[in-house]
Coordinates of C-alpha atoms in Angstrom, one line a residue:
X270 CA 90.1 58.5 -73.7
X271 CA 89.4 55.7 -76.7
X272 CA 90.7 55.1 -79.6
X273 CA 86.7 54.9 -80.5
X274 CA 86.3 58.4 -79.2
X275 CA 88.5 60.0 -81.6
X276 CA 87.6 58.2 -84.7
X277 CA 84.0 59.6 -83.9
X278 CA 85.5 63.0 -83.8
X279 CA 87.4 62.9 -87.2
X280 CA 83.3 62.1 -88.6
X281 CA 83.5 59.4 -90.4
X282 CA 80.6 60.0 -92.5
X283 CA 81.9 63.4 -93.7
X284 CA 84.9 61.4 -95.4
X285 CA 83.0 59.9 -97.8
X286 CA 82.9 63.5 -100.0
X287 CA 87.0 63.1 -100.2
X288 CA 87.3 60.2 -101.1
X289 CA 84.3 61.1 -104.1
X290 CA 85.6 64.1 -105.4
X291 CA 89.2 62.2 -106.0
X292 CA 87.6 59.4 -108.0
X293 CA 86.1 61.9 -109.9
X294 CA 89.1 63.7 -110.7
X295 CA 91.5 60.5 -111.3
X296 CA 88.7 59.2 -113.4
X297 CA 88.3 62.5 -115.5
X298 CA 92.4 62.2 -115.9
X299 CA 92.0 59.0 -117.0
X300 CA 90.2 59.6 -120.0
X301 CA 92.2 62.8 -120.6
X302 CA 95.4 60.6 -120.6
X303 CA 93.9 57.7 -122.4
X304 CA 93.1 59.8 -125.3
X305 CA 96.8 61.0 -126.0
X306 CA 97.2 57.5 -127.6
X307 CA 94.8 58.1 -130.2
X308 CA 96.4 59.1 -133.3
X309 CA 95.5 60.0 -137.0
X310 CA 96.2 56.5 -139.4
X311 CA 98.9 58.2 -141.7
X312 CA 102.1 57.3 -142.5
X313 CA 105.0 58.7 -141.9
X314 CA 103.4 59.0 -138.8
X315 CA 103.3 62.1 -137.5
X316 CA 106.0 63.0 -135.1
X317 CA 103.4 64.2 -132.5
X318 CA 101.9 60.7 -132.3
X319 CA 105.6 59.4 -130.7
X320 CA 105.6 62.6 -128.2
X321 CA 102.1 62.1 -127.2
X322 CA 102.5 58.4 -126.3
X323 CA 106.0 59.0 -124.7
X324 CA 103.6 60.8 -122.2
X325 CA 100.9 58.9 -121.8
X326 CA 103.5 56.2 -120.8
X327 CA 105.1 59.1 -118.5
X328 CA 101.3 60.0 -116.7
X329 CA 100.0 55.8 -116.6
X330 CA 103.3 54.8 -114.9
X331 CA 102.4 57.4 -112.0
X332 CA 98.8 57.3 -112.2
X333 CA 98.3 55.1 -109.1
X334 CA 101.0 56.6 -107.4
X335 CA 99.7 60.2 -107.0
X336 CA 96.2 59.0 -107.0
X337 CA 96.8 57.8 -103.7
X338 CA 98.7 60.5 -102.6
X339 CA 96.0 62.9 -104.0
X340 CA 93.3 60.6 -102.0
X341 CA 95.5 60.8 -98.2
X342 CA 95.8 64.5 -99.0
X343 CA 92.0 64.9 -99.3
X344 CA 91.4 62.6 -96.2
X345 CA 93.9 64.0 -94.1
X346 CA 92.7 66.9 -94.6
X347 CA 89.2 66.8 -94.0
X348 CA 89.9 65.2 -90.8
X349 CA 92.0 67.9 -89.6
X350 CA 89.1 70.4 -90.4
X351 CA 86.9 67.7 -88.7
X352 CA 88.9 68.3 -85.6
X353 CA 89.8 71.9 -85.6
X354 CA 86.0 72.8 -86.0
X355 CA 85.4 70.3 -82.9
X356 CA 88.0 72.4 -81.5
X357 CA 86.7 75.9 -82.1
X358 CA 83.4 75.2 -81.9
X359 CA 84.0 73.5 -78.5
X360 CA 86.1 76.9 -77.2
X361 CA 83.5 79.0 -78.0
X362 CA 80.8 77.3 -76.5
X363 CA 78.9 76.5 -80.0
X364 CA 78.9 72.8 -79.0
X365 CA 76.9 73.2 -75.9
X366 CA 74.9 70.3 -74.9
X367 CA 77.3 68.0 -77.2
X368 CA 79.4 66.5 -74.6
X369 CA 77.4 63.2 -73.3
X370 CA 77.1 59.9 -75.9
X371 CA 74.9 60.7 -78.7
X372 CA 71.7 58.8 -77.4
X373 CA 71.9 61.1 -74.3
X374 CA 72.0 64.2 -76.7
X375 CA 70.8 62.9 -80.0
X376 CA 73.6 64.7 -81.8
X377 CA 77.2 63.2 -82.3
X378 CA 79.2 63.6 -79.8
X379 CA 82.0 66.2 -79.6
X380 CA 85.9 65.9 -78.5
X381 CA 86.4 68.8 -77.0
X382 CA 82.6 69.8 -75.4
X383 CA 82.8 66.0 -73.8
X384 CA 86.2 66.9 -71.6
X385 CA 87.4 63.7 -72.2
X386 CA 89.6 65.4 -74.4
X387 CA 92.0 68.4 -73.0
X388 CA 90.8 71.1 -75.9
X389 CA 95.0 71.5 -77.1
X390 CA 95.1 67.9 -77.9
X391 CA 92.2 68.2 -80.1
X392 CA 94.1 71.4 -81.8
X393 CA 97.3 69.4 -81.9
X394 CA 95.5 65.8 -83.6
X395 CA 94.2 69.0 -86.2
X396 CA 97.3 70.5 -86.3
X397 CA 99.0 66.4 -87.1
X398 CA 96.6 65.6 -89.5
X399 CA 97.6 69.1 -91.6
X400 CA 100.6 67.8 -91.3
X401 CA 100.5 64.7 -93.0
X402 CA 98.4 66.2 -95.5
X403 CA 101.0 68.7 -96.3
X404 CA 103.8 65.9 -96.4
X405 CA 101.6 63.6 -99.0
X406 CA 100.8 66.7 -100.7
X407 CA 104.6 67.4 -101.6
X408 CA 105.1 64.0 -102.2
X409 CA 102.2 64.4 -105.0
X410 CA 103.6 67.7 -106.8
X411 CA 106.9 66.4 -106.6
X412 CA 106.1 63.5 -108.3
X413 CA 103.8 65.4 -111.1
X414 CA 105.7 68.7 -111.4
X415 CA 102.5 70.2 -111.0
X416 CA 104.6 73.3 -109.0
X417 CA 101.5 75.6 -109.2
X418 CA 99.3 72.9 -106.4
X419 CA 101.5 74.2 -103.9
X420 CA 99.4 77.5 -103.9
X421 CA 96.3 75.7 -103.8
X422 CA 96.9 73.5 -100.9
X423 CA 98.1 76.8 -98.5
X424 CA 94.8 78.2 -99.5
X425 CA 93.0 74.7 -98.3
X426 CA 94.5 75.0 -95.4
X427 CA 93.7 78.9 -95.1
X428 CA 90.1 78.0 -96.0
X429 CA 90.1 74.9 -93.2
X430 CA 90.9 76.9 -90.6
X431 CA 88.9 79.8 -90.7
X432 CA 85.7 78.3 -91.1
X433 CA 85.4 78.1 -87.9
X434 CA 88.7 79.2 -86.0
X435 CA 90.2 82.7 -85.9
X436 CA 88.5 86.1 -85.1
X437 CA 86.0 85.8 -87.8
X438 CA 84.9 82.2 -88.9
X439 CA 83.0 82.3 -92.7
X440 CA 81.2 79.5 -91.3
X441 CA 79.7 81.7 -88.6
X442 CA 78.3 83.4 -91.3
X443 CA 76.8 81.8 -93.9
X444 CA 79.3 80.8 -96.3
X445 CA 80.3 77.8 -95.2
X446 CA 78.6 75.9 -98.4
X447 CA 80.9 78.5 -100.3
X448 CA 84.0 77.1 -99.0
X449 CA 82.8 73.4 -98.9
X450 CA 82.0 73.7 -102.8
X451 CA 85.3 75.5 -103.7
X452 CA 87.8 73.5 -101.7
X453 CA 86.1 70.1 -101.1
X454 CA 84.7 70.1 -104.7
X455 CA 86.3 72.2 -107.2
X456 CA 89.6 72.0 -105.8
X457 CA 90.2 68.3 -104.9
X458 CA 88.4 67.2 -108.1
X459 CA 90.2 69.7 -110.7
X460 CA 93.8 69.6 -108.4
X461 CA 93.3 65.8 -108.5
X462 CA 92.9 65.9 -112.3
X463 CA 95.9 68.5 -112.8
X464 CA 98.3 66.4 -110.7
X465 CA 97.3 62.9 -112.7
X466 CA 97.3 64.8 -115.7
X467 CA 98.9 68.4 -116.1
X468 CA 95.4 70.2 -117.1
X469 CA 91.9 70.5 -116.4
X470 CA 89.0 70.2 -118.9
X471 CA 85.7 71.1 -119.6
X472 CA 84.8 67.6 -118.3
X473 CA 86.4 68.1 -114.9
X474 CA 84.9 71.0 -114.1
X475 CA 81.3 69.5 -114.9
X476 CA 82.7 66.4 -112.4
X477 CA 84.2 69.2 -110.1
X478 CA 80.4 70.8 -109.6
X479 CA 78.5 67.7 -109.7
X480 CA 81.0 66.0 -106.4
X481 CA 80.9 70.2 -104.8
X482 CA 77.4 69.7 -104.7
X483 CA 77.1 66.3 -103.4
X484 CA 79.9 67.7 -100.6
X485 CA 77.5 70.3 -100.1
X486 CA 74.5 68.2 -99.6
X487 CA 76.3 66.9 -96.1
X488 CA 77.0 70.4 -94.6
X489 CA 73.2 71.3 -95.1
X490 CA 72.0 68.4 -93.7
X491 CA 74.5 69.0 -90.6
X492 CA 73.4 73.1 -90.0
X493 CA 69.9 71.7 -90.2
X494 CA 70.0 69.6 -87.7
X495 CA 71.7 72.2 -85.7
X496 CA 70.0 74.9 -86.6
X497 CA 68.5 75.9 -83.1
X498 CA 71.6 75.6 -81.3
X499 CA 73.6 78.1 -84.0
X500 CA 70.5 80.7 -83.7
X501 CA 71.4 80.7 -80.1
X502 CA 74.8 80.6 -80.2
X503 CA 74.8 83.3 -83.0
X504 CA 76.3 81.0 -85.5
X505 CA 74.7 81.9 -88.6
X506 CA 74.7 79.1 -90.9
X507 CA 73.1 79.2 -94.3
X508 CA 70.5 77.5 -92.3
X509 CA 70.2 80.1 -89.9
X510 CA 69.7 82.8 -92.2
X511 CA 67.2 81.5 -94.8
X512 CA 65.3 79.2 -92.3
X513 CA 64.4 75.9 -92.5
X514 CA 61.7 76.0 -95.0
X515 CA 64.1 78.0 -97.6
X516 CA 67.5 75.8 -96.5
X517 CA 65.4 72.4 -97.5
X518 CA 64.2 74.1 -100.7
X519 CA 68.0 74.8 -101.4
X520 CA 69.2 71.4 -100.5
X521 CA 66.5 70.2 -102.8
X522 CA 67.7 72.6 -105.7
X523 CA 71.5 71.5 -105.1
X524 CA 70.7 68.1 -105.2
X525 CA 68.4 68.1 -108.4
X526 CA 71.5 70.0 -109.9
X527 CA 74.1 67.8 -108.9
X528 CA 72.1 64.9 -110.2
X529 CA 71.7 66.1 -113.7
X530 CA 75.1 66.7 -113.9
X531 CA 76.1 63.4 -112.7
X532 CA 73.5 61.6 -115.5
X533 CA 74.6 63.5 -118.2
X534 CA 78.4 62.7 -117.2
X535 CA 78.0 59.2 -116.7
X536 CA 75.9 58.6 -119.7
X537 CA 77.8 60.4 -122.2
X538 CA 80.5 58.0 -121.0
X539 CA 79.0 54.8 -121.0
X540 CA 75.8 55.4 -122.6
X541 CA 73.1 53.4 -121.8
X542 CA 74.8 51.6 -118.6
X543 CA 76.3 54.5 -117.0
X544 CA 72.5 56.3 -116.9
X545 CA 71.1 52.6 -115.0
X546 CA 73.4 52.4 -112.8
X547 CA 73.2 55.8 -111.6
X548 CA 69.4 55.8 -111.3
X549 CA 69.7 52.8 -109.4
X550 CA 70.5 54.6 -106.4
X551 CA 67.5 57.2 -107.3
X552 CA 66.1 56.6 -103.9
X553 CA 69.1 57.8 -101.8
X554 CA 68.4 61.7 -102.1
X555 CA 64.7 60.8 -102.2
X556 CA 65.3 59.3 -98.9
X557 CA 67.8 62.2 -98.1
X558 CA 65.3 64.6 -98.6
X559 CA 62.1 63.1 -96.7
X560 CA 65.0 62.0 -93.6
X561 CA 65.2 65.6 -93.5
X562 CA 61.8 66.7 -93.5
X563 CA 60.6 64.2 -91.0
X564 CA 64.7 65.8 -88.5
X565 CA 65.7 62.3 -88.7
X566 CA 69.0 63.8 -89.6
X567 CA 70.8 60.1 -89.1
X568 CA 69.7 58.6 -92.0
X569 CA 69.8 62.0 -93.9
X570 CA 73.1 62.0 -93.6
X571 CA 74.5 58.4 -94.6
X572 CA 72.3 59.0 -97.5
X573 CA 73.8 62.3 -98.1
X574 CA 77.5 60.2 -98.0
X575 CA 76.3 57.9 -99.9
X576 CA 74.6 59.3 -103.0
X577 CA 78.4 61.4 -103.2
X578 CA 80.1 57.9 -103.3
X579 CA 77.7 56.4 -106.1
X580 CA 78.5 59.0 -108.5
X581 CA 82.3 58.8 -108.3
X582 CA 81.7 54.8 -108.1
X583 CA 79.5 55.2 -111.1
X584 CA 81.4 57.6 -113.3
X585 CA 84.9 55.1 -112.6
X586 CA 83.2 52.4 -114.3
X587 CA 81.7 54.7 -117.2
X588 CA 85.3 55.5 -117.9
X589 CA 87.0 51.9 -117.3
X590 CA 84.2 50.3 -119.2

């Protein structure tokens, strides 16, 4: 049992959609908090001006602080639904034919279906990662006073769980994408943004769409490369139910969506640069697309990591430049 072995099962790749939807909330906070300076050119000056700066001193002196929390909350997180999905999946037999190396199956290998792994340590590395989530979590509210988060992270946990664990898994039928969208976009991105900044705007939830989307984008890849084995195993993805043809043509929809969103956000901050450098990466879901057309799900999904990364890269710089 390596070391190598369980990095593979926290899937690496899938982290990438964390780590996005947090830069997209911290930067969306940032240009919240960096607008509380600005202040009408009258004088006395009003006493709102002083107030407002007196807080935007308060929010930039822990900006960094509960960014980071924010970010080992998100990771932390998604690993431990990484591994209790390679745990359920593996009890219930979902994850047949996953246990040699990948070139022997073609598909990632799996902690649990490979027996290298006793199936309750995979539970408990889930049940560790939660853990620490939960502890950087409290560390973030505690520090932002944003009491109300501690609701929303016992329903991500909740929501990590049951898609595929207990007696009736959404992700066994077909609303995985729901939960991926809710808790790995909306959520992280708008939490992110309420814990850096005490509220949420019309610009954060535009960010929180655009980054659910681009989360999305890697679950649909994943169910249709497995769609064959969930039919069998009566796991009925989104895949599963609309069938290949219709789940392309929805990844294809999601992604066209996600990318308007994302150049209308990064050039109405940093207009004409934010646009270029966003469209610079145009051949990611183009190559995302046709990866999945031709099952070469590999490349489909780096590009699928990738293209959620370049947005929240992207949008930072529209905001810091």
């Amino acid at each position: 049992m390596s070391i190598g072995l369980w990095l593979k099962g926290a899937r690496p790749k899938t982290l990438a959609t964390s780590i996005a939807s947090v830069m997209v909330g911290a930067a969306m906070a940032r240009v919240h908090i960096e607008q509380m300076g600005t202040c009408v050119a009258i004088y006395p000056e009003p006493a709102y001006c002083a107030a407002n700066r007196a807080q935007q001193d308060l929010l930039l002196g822990r900006f960094w602080t509960v960014t980071f929390l924010c970010l080992l909350v998100a990771l932390f997180l998604q690993i431990a639904v990484n591994y209790a999905n390679d745990y359920s999946d593996g009890v219930r037999g979902t994850d047949a034919g996953r246990g040699g190396s990948e070139s022997q199956s073609g598909k990632p290998q799996r902690l649990t279906e490979s027996g290298l792994v006793p199936a309750k340590h995979v539970f408990i590395a889930a049940i560790i990662c939660a853990g620490i989530a939960c502890v950087c979590g409290i560390a973030a509210i505690v520090i932002s006073q944003a009491w109300w988060l501690f609701a929303v992270g016992a329903a991500s946990l909740v929501a990590g769980w049951f898609y595929t664990g207990g007696k009736h898994p959404y992700g066994y039928v077909g609303l995985g994408e729901v939960g991926v969208f809710l808790f790995f976009g909306l959520t992280a991105v708008l939490g992110t943004e309420y814990a850096l900044c005490g509220m949420v705007d019309v610009g954060g939830l535009l960010g929180a769409v655009a980054a659910g989307l681009f989360s999305c984008h890697i679950l649909m890849v994943n169910n249709l490369r497995d769609i064959d084995e969930d039919r069998e195993h009566n796991k009925r993805t989104l895949a599963v139910r609309m069938g290949e043809s219709g789940a392309r043509t929805l990844l294809i929809v999601c992604c066209v969506i996600a990318w308007i969103i994302a150049l209308l956000m990064c050039g109405t901050l940093w207009w004409p640069w934010g646009v270029v450098l966003l469209l610079s990466g145009a051949g990611v879901p183009v190559r995302m697309i046709s990866s999945v057309k031709k099952h070469a799900f590999g490349p489909a999904l780096g590009a699928a990591s990738f293209q959620a990364l370049l947005f929240a890269v992207v949008l930072a710089l529209s905001v810091a430049l």
